[in-house]
Coordinates of C-alpha atoms in Angstrom, one line a residue:
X81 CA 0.0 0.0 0.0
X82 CA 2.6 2.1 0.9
X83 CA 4.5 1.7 -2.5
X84 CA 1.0 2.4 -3.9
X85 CA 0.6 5.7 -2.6
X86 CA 4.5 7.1 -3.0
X87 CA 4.0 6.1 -6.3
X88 CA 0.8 8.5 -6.8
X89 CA 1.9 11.4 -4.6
X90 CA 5.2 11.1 -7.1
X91 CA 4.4 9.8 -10.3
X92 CA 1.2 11.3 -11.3
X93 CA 1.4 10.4 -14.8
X94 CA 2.6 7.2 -14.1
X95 CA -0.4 6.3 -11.4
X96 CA -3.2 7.7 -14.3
X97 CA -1.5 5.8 -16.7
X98 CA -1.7 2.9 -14.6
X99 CA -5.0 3.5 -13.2
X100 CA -5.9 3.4 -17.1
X101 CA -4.9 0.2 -18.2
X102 CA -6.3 -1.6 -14.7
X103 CA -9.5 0.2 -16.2
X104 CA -9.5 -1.3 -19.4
X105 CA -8.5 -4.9 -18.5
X106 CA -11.6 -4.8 -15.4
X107 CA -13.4 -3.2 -18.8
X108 CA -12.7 -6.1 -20.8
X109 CA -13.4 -8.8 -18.2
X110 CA -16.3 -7.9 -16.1
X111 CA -16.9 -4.3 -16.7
X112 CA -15.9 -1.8 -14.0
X113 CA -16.5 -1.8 -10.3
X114 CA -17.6 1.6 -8.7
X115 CA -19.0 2.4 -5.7
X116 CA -21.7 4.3 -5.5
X117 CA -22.2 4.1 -1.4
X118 CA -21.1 2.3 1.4
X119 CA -21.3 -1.5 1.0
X120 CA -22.9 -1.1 -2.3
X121 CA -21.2 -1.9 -5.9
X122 CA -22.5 -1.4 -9.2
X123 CA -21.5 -2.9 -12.8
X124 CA -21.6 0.1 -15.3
X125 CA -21.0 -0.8 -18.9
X126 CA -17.8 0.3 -20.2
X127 CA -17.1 3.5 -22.1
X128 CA -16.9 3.3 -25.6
X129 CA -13.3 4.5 -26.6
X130 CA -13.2 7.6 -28.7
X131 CA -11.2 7.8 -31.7
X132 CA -8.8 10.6 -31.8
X133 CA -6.0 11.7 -34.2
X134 CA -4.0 13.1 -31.4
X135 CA -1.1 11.2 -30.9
X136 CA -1.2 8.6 -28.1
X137 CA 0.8 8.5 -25.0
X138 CA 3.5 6.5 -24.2
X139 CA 2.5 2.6 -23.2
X140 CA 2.2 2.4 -19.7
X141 CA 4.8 -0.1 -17.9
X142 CA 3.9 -4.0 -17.0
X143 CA 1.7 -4.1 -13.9
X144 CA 3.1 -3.9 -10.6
X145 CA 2.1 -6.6 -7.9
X146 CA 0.3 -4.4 -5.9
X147 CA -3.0 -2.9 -7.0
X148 CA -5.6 -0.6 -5.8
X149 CA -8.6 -3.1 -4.9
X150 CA -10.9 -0.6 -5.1
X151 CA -11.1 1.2 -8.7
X152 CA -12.3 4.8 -9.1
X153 CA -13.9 5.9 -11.8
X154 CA -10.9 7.4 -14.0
X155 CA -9.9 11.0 -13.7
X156 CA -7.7 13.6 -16.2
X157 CA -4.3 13.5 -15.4
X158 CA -4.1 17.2 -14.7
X159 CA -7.0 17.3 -12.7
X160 CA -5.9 18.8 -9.2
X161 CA -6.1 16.0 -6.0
X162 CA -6.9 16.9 -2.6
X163 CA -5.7 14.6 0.6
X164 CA -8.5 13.7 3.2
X165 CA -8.0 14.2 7.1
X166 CA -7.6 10.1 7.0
X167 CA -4.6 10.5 4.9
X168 CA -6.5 8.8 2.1
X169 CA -6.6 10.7 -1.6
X170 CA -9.6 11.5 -2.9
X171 CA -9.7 11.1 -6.5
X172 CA -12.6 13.4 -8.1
X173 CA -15.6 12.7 -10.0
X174 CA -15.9 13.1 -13.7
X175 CA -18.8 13.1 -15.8
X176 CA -16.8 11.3 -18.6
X177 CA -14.1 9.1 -19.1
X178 CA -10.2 10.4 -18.5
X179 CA -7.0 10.1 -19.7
X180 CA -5.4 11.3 -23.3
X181 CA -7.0 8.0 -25.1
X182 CA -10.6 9.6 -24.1
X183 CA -9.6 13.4 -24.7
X184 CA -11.9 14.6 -27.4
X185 CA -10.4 15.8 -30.3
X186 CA -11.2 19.4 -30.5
X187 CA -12.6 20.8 -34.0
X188 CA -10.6 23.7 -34.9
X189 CA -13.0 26.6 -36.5
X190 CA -13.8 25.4 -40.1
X191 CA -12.3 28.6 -42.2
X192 CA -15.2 30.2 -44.5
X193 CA -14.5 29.5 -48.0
X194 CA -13.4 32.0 -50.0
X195 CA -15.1 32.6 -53.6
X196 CA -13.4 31.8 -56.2
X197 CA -11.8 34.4 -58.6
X198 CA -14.8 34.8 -61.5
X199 CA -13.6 33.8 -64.7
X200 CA -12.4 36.0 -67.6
X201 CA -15.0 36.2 -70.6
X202 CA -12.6 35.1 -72.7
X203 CA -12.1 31.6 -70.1
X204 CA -15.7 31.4 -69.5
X205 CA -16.5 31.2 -73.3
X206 CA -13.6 28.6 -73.8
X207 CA -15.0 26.6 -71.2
X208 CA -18.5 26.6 -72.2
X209 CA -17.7 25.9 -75.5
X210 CA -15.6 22.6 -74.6
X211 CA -18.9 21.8 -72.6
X212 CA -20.9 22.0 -75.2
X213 CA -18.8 19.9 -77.6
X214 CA -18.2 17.1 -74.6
X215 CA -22.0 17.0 -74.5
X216 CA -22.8 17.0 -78.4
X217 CA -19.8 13.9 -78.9
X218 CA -21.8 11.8 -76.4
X219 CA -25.3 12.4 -77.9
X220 CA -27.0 14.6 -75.3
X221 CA -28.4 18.1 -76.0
X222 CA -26.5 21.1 -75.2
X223 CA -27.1 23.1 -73.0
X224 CA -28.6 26.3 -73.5
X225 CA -26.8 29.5 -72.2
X226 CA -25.9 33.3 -73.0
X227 CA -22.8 31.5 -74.8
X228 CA -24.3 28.9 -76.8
X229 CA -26.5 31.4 -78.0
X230 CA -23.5 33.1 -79.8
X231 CA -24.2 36.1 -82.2
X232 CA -28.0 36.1 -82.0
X233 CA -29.2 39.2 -80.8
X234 CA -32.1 40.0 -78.3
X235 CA -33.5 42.3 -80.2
X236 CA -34.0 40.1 -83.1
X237 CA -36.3 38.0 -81.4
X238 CA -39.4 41.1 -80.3
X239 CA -39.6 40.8 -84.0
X240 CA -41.6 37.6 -83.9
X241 CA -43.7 39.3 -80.1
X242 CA -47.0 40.8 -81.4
X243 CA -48.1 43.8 -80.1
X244 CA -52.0 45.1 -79.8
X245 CA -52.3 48.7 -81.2
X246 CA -54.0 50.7 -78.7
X247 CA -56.1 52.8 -81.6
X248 CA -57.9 50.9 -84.1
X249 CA -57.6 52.2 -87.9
X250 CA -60.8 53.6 -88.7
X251 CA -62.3 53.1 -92.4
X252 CA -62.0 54.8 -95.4
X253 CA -65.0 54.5 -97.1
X254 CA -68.6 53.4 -96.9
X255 CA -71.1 52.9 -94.2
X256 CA -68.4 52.4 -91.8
X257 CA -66.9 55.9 -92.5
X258 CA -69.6 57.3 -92.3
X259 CA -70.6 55.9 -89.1
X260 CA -67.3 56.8 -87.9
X261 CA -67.8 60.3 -89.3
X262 CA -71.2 61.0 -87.3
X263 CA -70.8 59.0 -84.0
X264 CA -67.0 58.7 -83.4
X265 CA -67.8 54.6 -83.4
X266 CA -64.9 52.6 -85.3
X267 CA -65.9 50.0 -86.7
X268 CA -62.0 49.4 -88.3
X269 CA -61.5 48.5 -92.0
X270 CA -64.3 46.2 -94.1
X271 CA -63.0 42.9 -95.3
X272 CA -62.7 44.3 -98.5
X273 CA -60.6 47.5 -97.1
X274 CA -58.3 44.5 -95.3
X275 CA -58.2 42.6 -98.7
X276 CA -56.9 46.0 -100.4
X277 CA -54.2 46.3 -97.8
X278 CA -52.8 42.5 -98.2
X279 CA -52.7 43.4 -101.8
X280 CA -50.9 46.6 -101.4
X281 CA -48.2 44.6 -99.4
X282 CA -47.6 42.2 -101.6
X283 CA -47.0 45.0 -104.2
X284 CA -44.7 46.7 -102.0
X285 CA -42.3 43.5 -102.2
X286 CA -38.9 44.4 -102.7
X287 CA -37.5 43.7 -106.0
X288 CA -33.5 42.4 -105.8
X289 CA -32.6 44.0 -109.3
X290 CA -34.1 45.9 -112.0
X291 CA -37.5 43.6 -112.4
X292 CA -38.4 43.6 -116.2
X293 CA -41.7 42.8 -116.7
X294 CA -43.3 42.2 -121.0
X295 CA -46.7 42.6 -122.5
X296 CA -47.6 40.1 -124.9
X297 CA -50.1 39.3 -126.9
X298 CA -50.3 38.0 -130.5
X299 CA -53.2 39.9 -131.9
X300 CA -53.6 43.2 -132.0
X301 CA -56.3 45.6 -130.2
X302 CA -56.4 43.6 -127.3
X303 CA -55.6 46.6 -124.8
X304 CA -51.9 45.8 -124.7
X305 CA -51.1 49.3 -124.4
X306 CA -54.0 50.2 -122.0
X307 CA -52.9 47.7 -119.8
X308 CA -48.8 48.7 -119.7
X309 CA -50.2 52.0 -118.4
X310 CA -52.5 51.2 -115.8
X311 CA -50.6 48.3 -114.6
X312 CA -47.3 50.8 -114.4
X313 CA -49.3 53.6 -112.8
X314 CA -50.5 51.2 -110.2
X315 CA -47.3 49.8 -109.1
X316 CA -45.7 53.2 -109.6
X317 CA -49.0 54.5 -106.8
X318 CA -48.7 52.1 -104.5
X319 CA -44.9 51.0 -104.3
X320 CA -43.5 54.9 -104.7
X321 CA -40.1 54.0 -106.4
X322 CA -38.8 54.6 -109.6
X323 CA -40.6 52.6 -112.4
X324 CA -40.3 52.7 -116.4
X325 CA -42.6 51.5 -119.2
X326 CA -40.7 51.3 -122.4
X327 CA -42.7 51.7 -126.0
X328 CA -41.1 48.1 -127.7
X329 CA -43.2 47.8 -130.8
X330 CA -41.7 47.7 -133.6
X331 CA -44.9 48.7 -135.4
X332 CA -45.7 52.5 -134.3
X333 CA -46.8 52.1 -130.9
X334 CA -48.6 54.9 -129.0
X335 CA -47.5 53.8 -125.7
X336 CA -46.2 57.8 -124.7
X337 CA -49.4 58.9 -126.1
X338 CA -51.7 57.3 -123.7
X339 CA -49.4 57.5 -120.7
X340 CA -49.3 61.4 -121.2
X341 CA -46.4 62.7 -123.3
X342 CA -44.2 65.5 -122.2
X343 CA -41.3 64.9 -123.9
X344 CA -40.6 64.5 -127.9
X345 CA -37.5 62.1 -127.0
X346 CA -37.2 58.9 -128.7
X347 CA -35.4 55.8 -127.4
X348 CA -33.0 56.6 -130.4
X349 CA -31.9 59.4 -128.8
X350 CA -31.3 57.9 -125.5
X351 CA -28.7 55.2 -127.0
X352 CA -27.5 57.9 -128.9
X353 CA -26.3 59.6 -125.7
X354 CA -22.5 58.8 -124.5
X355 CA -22.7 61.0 -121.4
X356 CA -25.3 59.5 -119.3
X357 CA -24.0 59.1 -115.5
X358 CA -27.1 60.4 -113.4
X359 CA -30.8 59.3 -112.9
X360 CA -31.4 63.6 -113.8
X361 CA -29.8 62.6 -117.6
X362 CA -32.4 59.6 -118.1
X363 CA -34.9 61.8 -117.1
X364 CA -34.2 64.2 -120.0
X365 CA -35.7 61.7 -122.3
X366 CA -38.7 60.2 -120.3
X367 CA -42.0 61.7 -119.9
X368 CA -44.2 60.8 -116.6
X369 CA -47.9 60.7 -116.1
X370 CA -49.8 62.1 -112.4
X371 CA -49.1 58.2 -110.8
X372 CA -45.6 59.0 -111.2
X373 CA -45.1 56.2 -114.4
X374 CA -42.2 57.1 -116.6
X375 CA -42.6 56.3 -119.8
X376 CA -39.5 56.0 -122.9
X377 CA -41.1 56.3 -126.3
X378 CA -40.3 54.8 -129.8
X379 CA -39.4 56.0 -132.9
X380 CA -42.0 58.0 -135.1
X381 CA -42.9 55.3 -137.4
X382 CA -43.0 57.7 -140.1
X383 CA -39.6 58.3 -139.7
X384 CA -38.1 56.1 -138.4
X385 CA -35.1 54.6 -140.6
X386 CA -35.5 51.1 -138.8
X387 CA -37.5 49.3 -136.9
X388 CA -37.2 48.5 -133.3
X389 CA -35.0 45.3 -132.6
X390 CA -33.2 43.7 -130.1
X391 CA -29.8 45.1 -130.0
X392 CA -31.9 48.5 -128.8
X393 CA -33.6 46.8 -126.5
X394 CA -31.0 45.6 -124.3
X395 CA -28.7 48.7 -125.0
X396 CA -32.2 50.4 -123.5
X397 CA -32.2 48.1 -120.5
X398 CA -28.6 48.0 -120.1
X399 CA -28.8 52.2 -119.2
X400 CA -31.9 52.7 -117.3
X401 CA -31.6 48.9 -115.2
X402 CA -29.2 50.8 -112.7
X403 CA -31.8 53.7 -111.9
X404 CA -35.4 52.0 -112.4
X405 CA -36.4 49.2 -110.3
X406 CA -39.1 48.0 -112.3
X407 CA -39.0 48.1 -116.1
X408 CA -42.1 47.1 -118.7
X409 CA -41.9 46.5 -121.9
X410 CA -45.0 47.0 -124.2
X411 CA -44.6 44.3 -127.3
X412 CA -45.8 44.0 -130.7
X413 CA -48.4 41.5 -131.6
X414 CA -45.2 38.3 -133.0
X415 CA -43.4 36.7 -131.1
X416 CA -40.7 36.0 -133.8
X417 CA -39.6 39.6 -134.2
X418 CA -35.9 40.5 -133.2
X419 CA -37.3 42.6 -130.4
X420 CA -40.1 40.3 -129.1
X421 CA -36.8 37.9 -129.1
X422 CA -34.8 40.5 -127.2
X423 CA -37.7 41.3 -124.8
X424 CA -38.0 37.2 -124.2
X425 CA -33.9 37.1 -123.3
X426 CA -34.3 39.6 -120.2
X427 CA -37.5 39.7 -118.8
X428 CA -38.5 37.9 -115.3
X429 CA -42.2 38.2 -115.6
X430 CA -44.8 38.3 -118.4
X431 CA -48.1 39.1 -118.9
X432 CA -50.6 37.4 -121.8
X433 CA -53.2 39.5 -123.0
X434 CA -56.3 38.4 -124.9
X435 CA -60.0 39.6 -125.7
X436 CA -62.8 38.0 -124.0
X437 CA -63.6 36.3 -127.2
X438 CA -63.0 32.5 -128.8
X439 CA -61.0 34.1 -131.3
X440 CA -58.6 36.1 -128.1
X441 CA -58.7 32.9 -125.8
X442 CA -57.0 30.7 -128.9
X443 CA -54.3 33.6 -129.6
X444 CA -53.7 33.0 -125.9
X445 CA -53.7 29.6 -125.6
X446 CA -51.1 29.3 -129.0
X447 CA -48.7 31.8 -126.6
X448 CA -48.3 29.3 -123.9
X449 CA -48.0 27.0 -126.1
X450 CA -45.2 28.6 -127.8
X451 CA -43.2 29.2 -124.7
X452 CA -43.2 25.8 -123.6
X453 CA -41.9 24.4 -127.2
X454 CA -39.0 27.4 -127.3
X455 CA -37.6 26.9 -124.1
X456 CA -40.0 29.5 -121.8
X457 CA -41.2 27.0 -119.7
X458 CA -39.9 28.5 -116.5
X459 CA -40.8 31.9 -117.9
X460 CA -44.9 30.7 -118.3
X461 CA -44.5 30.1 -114.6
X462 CA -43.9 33.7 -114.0
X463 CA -46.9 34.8 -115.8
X464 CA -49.9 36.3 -115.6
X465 CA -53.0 35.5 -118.0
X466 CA -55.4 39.0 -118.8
X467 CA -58.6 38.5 -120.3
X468 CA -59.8 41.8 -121.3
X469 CA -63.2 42.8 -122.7
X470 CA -62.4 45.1 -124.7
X471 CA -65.9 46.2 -126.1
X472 CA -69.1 46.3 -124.3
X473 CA -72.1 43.2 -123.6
X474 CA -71.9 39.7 -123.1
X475 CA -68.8 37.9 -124.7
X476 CA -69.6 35.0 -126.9
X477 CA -67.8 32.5 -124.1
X478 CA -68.0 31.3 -121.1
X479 CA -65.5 33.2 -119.1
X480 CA -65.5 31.0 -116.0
X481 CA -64.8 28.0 -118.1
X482 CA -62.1 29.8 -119.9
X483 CA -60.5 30.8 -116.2
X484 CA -60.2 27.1 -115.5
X485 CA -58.4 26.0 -119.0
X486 CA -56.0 28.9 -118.3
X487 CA -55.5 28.1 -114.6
X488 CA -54.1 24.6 -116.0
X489 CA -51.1 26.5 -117.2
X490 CA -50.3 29.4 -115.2
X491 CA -50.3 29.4 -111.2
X492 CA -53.6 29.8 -109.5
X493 CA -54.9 33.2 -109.3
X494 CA -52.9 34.5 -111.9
X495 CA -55.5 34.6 -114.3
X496 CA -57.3 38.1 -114.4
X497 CA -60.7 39.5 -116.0
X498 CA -60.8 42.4 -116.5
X499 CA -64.3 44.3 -117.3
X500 CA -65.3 47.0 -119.8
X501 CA -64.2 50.5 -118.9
X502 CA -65.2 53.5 -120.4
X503 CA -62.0 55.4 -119.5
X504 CA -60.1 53.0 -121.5
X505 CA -62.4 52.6 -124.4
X506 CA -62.2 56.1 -125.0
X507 CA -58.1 56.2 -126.2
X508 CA -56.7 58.9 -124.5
X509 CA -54.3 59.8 -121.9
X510 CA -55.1 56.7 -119.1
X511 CA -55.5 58.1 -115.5
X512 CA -55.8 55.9 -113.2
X513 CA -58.0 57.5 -110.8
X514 CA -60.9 58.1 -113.4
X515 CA -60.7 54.2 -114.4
X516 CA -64.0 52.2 -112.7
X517 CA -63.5 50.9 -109.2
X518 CA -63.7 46.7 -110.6
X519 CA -60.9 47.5 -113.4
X520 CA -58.6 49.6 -110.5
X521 CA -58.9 46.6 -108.2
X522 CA -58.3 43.6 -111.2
X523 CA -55.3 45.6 -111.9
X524 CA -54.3 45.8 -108.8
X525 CA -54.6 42.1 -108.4
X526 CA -52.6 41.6 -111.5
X527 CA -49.7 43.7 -109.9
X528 CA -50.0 41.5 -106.4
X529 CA -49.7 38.6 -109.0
X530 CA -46.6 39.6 -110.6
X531 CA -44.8 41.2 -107.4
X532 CA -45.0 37.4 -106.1
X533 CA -42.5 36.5 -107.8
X534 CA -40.1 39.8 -106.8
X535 CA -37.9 38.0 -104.1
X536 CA -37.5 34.8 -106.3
X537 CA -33.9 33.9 -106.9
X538 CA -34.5 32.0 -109.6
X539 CA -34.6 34.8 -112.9
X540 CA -34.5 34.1 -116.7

């Protein structure tokens, strides 16, 4: 006993050290021993060892022959002990296992991460990109973000966002307008009003090049002329840009006559000019009528030394393409004359006249024909069919029926009737405001027809 106590009062470490292994073999065997009063033992279970990365202490020496019979619960080595009056130590209670094997490892304070450096555009692009091409090599969609988007802008896209117009476009004419005119009630635009605007925009298509549009037709007095001018007063109206009707009948035709002439120059005189290098110096030889329709006359067929072929036609075309956007020719009655060849060669677009008669409708029908044996076929696709009654009464055919044969040939709702109209009959100057309101809105279905074919890459 004596050995016992010198060696606690002057090996502290050693006794908790060997106080600690006694613990763990009673542990092991039967559990530990404490007393909890006089003459009374309990069995407590033993403590479950904590793990720590704290480096162990030294292994305690063999065990000495003497022991303490009586085991305390274990204390922490550098808690204090205090000597009874008996002379007996007192070893303090604990709430939890001692020693440095049952120190819990203290958690030092987890450091806040920092935030990571943002990446450069340049890096961040890079990386996205190599993202996107991992995904797209193993068969997954990419993934949409600001850089996989690339060059599209964001204000490309409200194009496709409609928007509600707060004020409602009132009509123009009729009971409606009137209504609106009296009361203040809008109504907005009749169907009819609505058709007129979705013909005006598909007029108002833009053409990629000088357009050259030819009147055809193999008889004569079938309105060919009539119908140049109002058609090129109608697109000149309602498109507003720069558009020339060119006389190209060999045979003295009066197209400057009934367009309005103001001007005595010929086209002779136009390719007879080296020094043209401004719109201003083809206007010099042009006349124009109130829609704004130029129009380039022919020779005087009285004096004329020649007649008009092809080389003057495309010298003609070859000048005024780079300052007219839309060009119409108005042709002779054959289609084997030198300029009815040279017209055939340029033009994108074509129009057919004939009379509402049996006699017009086979002159038309041996046209087609002859563009599709001559090598016009894609041409007859560009074309419009006019049937025009060119006196006054009931034609001797059946229009509708004669609608559907040309229909077979020509794209649908390319073929256009056109009705009787004083205005025209009458063989002066055309304007296009005193024409009847049905022949104004055939000819302004025969210009939606045409301007169809405006942004078509395909050409001659």
């Amino acid at each position: 006993m004596s050995a016992d106590y010198d060696r606690l009062f002057h090996s502290p470490g050693d006794a908790v050290q060997t106080a600690d292994d006694d613990a763990d073999r009673d542990t092991v065997a039967t559990g530990v021993m404490s007393t909890s009063g006089p003459g009374r033992s309990e069995v407590t279970p033993p403590p479950m060892p904590v793990a720590s990365n704290k480096t162990q202490a030294a292994p305690a020496p063999p065990p000495r022959q003497s022991e303490v019979t009586t085991q305390m619960p274990p204390t922490r080595a550098a808690a204090p002990q205090r000597q009874q009056p008996n002379g007996m130590m007192r070893t303090p209670m604990s709430t939890g296992p001692a020693g440095a094997r049952y120190e819990q490892q203290r958690s030092a304070p987890t450091p806040s991460p920092r935030p990571a450096p943002a990446p450069s555009p340049s890096q961040h692009f890079a990386e996205t990109q190599s993202e996107s091409e991992s995904v797209r090599q193993a068969g997954q969609p990419a993934p949409t973000s600001a850089a996989t988007i690339g060059n599209h802008r964001a204000i490309d896209a409200l194009a496709h966002v409609g928007v509600k117009s707060a004020i409602k476009m009132p009509s123009a004419r009729g009971w409606r307008h009137l209504l609106y005119v009296l009361t203040r009630i809008n109504l907005g635009p009749s169907p009819d009003e609505l058709y007129e605007m979705e013909l005006h925009t598909r007029i108002r298509r833009n053409a990629r090049d000088s357009y050259q549009i030819g009147v055809f037709g193999l008889k004569g007095g079938v309105g060919k002329t009539a119908i140049t001018v109002a058609l090129g007063s109608a697109l000149s109206k309602v498109r507003g840009d720069r558009i020339l009707a060119i006389d190209a009948d060999p045979d003295g035709g009066n197209l400057a006559d009934r367009a309005g002439r103001q001007s005595a120059a010929t086209i002779g005189d136009l390719l007879s000019d080296k020094e043209l290098a401004r719109y201003n110096d083809i206007r010099a030889y042009t006349s124009m009528n109130g829609a704004n329709l130029e129009v380039l006359s022919s020779e005087d067929y009285s004096g004329a030394r020649r007649e008009f072929n092809d080389e003057d036609w495309k010298g003609a075309t070859g000048i005024v393409s780079r300052y007219y956007n839309l060009v119409l020719a108005d042709c002779g009655a054959g289609l084997f004359q030198p300029a009815a060849r040279g017209v055939l060669s340029t033009v994108s677009g074509l129009v057919i006249v004939a009379s509402a008669s049996i006699d017009g409708a086979r002159q038309a029908a041996i046209t087609m024909d002859w563009l599709r044996q001559n090598g016009y076929q894609d041409l007859l696709g560009r074309s419009c069919v006019v049937i025009n009654h060119v006196v006054p009464g009931k034609p001797n055919i059946d229009i509708e029926d004669l609608v559907q044969q040309f229909e077979r040939h020509v794209p649908p709702g390319r073929v256009i009737v056109l009705p009787y109209d004083k205005h025209i009959a009458a063989g002066t100057e055309i304007q296009i405001d005193l024409l009847a309101k049905d022949f104004r809105r055939r000819i302004i279905e025969l210009a939606a027809g045409l301007s169809d074919d405006f942004d078509r890459l395909e050409r001659r």
